[in-house]
């Protein structure tokens, strides 16, 4: 199983902090998250991906026991 942790706005949109399931790649993990949460796949593809603490691309393979972290891109800011 792979543990997926969500941060930032993506965590808020999905309504969960983490989820565990079987996935063979980052892309497949994103597809499973999209199905489970109802959030559009495009939202996940905009994220930064980290597997076991190292930044990776969406096509990266996953192995049992991996931790996949999805960081939503920064948004907004303070208006002057």
N, C-alpha and C. Protein backbone atom coordinates (compact mmCIF):
# COMPACT_ATOMS: atom_id res chain seq x y z
N UNK A 1 0.83 -1.18 0.00
CA UNK A 1 0.00 0.00 0.00
C UNK A 1 0.87 1.25 0.00
N UNK A 2 0.34 2.29 -0.56
CA UNK A 2 0.98 3.59 -0.62
C UNK A 2 0.17 4.54 0.26
N UNK A 3 0.84 5.36 1.04
CA UNK A 3 0.16 6.37 1.84
C UNK A 3 0.29 7.71 1.12
N UNK A 4 -0.84 8.35 0.87
CA UNK A 4 -0.86 9.64 0.19
C UNK A 4 -1.27 10.71 1.20
N UNK A 5 -0.45 11.76 1.30
CA UNK A 5 -0.75 12.87 2.21
C UNK A 5 -0.99 14.13 1.38
N UNK A 6 -2.01 14.87 1.73
CA UNK A 6 -2.38 16.08 1.00
C UNK A 6 -2.13 17.31 1.87
N UNK A 7 -1.65 18.38 1.23
CA UNK A 7 -1.38 19.63 1.93
C UNK A 7 -1.94 20.82 1.15
N UNK A 8 -2.13 21.92 1.86
CA UNK A 8 -2.58 23.16 1.23
C UNK A 8 -4.04 23.11 0.81
N UNK A 9 -4.34 23.89 -0.22
CA UNK A 9 -5.72 24.00 -0.71
C UNK A 9 -6.26 22.64 -1.17
N UNK A 10 -5.39 21.78 -1.63
CA UNK A 10 -5.82 20.45 -2.09
C UNK A 10 -6.42 19.65 -0.93
N UNK A 11 -5.84 19.78 0.24
CA UNK A 11 -6.38 19.10 1.43
C UNK A 11 -7.79 19.59 1.72
N UNK A 12 -7.99 20.90 1.60
CA UNK A 12 -9.30 21.48 1.86
C UNK A 12 -10.33 21.02 0.83
N UNK A 13 -9.94 21.01 -0.46
CA UNK A 13 -10.86 20.59 -1.51
C UNK A 13 -11.27 19.13 -1.39
N UNK A 14 -10.30 18.29 -1.03
CA UNK A 14 -10.57 16.85 -0.93
C UNK A 14 -11.27 16.48 0.37
N UNK A 15 -11.07 17.29 1.40
CA UNK A 15 -11.68 16.99 2.68
C UNK A 15 -11.00 15.87 3.45
N UNK A 16 -9.72 15.61 3.13
CA UNK A 16 -8.99 14.60 3.88
C UNK A 16 -7.50 14.94 3.94
N UNK A 17 -6.85 14.41 4.99
CA UNK A 17 -5.42 14.65 5.19
C UNK A 17 -4.59 13.58 4.51
N UNK A 18 -5.05 12.34 4.61
CA UNK A 18 -4.30 11.25 4.00
C UNK A 18 -5.20 10.08 3.68
N UNK A 19 -4.67 9.21 2.83
CA UNK A 19 -5.42 8.05 2.37
C UNK A 19 -4.39 6.99 1.97
N UNK A 20 -4.71 5.73 2.18
CA UNK A 20 -3.81 4.64 1.79
C UNK A 20 -4.53 3.71 0.82
N UNK A 21 -3.80 3.30 -0.23
CA UNK A 21 -4.36 2.37 -1.22
C UNK A 21 -3.23 1.82 -2.06
N UNK A 22 -3.55 0.91 -2.96
CA UNK A 22 -2.58 0.33 -3.87
C UNK A 22 -2.54 1.16 -5.15
N UNK A 23 -1.35 1.60 -5.55
CA UNK A 23 -1.16 2.35 -6.80
C UNK A 23 0.25 2.08 -7.29
N UNK A 24 0.40 1.94 -8.60
CA UNK A 24 1.71 1.62 -9.16
C UNK A 24 2.47 2.85 -9.64
N UNK A 25 1.80 4.02 -9.70
CA UNK A 25 2.46 5.25 -10.14
C UNK A 25 1.79 6.46 -9.50
N UNK A 26 2.47 7.58 -9.56
CA UNK A 26 1.90 8.82 -9.04
C UNK A 26 0.62 9.16 -9.81
N UNK A 27 0.64 8.96 -11.11
CA UNK A 27 -0.54 9.24 -11.93
C UNK A 27 -1.73 8.38 -11.50
N UNK A 28 -1.51 7.10 -11.28
CA UNK A 28 -2.59 6.23 -10.85
C UNK A 28 -3.11 6.65 -9.47
N UNK A 29 -2.21 7.05 -8.58
CA UNK A 29 -2.63 7.53 -7.26
C UNK A 29 -3.53 8.76 -7.39
N UNK A 30 -3.18 9.66 -8.29
CA UNK A 30 -4.00 10.86 -8.52
C UNK A 30 -5.36 10.48 -9.08
N UNK A 31 -5.40 9.52 -9.98
CA UNK A 31 -6.68 9.07 -10.54
C UNK A 31 -7.57 8.46 -9.46
N UNK A 32 -6.97 7.67 -8.58
CA UNK A 32 -7.73 7.06 -7.49
C UNK A 32 -8.25 8.12 -6.52
N UNK A 33 -7.42 9.12 -6.23
CA UNK A 33 -7.85 10.23 -5.37
C UNK A 33 -9.00 11.00 -6.00
N UNK A 34 -8.89 11.25 -7.30
CA UNK A 34 -9.95 11.98 -8.00
C UNK A 34 -11.27 11.23 -7.92
N UNK A 35 -11.23 9.92 -8.13
CA UNK A 35 -12.45 9.12 -8.04
C UNK A 35 -13.01 9.09 -6.62
N UNK A 36 -12.14 8.97 -5.65
CA UNK A 36 -12.58 8.85 -4.25
C UNK A 36 -13.14 10.15 -3.70
N UNK A 37 -12.62 11.29 -4.17
CA UNK A 37 -13.00 12.58 -3.59
C UNK A 37 -13.93 13.41 -4.47
N UNK A 38 -14.00 13.08 -5.76
CA UNK A 38 -14.81 13.88 -6.67
C UNK A 38 -14.12 15.14 -7.16
N UNK A 39 -12.86 15.31 -6.80
CA UNK A 39 -12.08 16.47 -7.23
C UNK A 39 -11.53 16.16 -8.62
N UNK A 40 -11.58 17.15 -9.51
CA UNK A 40 -11.12 16.99 -10.89
C UNK A 40 -9.64 16.62 -10.93
N UNK A 41 -9.31 15.68 -11.80
CA UNK A 41 -7.93 15.21 -11.97
C UNK A 41 -6.96 16.37 -12.25
N UNK A 42 -7.43 17.42 -12.93
CA UNK A 42 -6.58 18.57 -13.24
C UNK A 42 -6.01 19.21 -11.98
N UNK A 43 -6.79 19.20 -10.90
CA UNK A 43 -6.33 19.78 -9.64
C UNK A 43 -5.11 19.03 -9.10
N UNK A 44 -5.12 17.73 -9.24
CA UNK A 44 -4.00 16.92 -8.75
C UNK A 44 -2.76 17.11 -9.62
N UNK A 45 -2.96 17.21 -10.93
CA UNK A 45 -1.82 17.35 -11.84
C UNK A 45 -1.06 18.67 -11.65
N UNK A 46 -1.71 19.67 -11.06
CA UNK A 46 -1.05 20.96 -10.81
C UNK A 46 -0.13 20.90 -9.58
N UNK A 47 -0.25 19.84 -8.82
CA UNK A 47 0.49 19.71 -7.56
C UNK A 47 1.96 19.42 -7.78
N UNK A 48 2.72 19.62 -6.71
CA UNK A 48 4.10 19.13 -6.65
C UNK A 48 4.03 17.78 -5.95
N UNK A 49 4.83 16.83 -6.42
CA UNK A 49 4.79 15.47 -5.91
C UNK A 49 6.12 15.12 -5.23
N UNK A 50 6.02 14.48 -4.07
CA UNK A 50 7.21 14.04 -3.35
C UNK A 50 6.98 12.60 -2.91
N UNK A 51 7.93 11.73 -3.25
CA UNK A 51 7.86 10.33 -2.82
C UNK A 51 9.02 10.11 -1.85
N UNK A 52 8.67 9.75 -0.64
CA UNK A 52 9.66 9.51 0.41
C UNK A 52 10.62 10.69 0.56
N UNK A 53 10.07 11.91 0.43
CA UNK A 53 10.85 13.12 0.65
C UNK A 53 11.58 13.67 -0.56
N UNK A 54 11.50 13.01 -1.70
CA UNK A 54 12.18 13.49 -2.91
C UNK A 54 11.16 13.92 -3.96
N UNK A 55 11.39 15.09 -4.57
CA UNK A 55 10.46 15.58 -5.60
C UNK A 55 10.52 14.69 -6.83
N UNK A 56 9.34 14.35 -7.36
CA UNK A 56 9.23 13.45 -8.51
C UNK A 56 8.23 14.00 -9.51
N UNK A 57 8.16 13.36 -10.66
CA UNK A 57 7.21 13.71 -11.72
C UNK A 57 5.99 12.80 -11.63
N UNK A 58 4.93 13.16 -12.33
CA UNK A 58 3.66 12.43 -12.28
C UNK A 58 3.80 10.99 -12.81
N UNK A 59 4.76 10.72 -13.66
CA UNK A 59 4.94 9.38 -14.22
C UNK A 59 5.78 8.45 -13.36
N UNK A 60 6.21 8.89 -12.20
CA UNK A 60 7.08 8.10 -11.33
C UNK A 60 6.36 6.87 -10.78
N UNK A 61 7.08 5.76 -10.76
CA UNK A 61 6.53 4.51 -10.21
C UNK A 61 6.52 4.55 -8.69
N UNK A 62 5.57 3.82 -8.11
CA UNK A 62 5.47 3.71 -6.67
C UNK A 62 5.63 2.26 -6.26
N UNK A 63 6.13 2.07 -5.04
CA UNK A 63 6.29 0.73 -4.47
C UNK A 63 5.54 0.66 -3.15
N UNK A 64 5.22 -0.55 -2.73
CA UNK A 64 4.55 -0.74 -1.45
C UNK A 64 5.36 -0.08 -0.34
N UNK A 65 4.67 0.64 0.53
CA UNK A 65 5.33 1.31 1.64
C UNK A 65 5.75 2.73 1.36
N UNK A 66 5.64 3.18 0.10
CA UNK A 66 6.01 4.56 -0.25
C UNK A 66 5.04 5.55 0.38
N UNK A 67 5.57 6.75 0.64
CA UNK A 67 4.73 7.86 1.09
C UNK A 67 4.74 8.92 -0.02
N UNK A 68 3.59 9.20 -0.56
CA UNK A 68 3.43 10.20 -1.62
C UNK A 68 2.79 11.44 -1.00
N UNK A 69 3.47 12.57 -1.16
CA UNK A 69 2.95 13.85 -0.65
C UNK A 69 2.57 14.71 -1.85
N UNK A 70 1.36 15.28 -1.81
CA UNK A 70 0.90 16.20 -2.84
C UNK A 70 0.77 17.59 -2.22
N UNK A 71 1.49 18.54 -2.79
CA UNK A 71 1.44 19.93 -2.35
C UNK A 71 0.76 20.75 -3.41
N UNK A 72 -0.34 21.38 -3.06
CA UNK A 72 -1.04 22.25 -3.99
C UNK A 72 -0.17 23.48 -4.25
N UNK A 73 -0.22 24.04 -5.46
CA UNK A 73 0.56 25.25 -5.73
C UNK A 73 0.07 26.42 -4.87
N UNK A 74 0.96 27.33 -4.53
CA UNK A 74 0.54 28.49 -3.73
C UNK A 74 -0.53 29.28 -4.47
N UNK A 75 -1.46 29.84 -3.70
CA UNK A 75 -2.54 30.62 -4.30
C UNK A 75 -2.77 31.87 -3.49
N UNK A 76 -3.28 32.86 -4.17
CA UNK A 76 -3.73 34.08 -3.48
C UNK A 76 -2.60 34.90 -2.93
N UNK A 77 -2.93 35.67 -1.95
CA UNK A 77 -1.97 36.55 -1.30
C UNK A 77 -2.71 37.74 -0.73
N UNK A 78 -1.99 38.65 -0.20
CA UNK A 78 -2.59 39.83 0.39
C UNK A 78 -2.58 40.98 -0.61
N UNK A 79 -3.70 41.60 -0.75
CA UNK A 79 -3.81 42.78 -1.64
C UNK A 79 -3.38 44.01 -0.85
N UNK A 80 -2.74 44.92 -1.56
CA UNK A 80 -2.32 46.19 -0.91
C UNK A 80 -3.37 47.24 -1.08
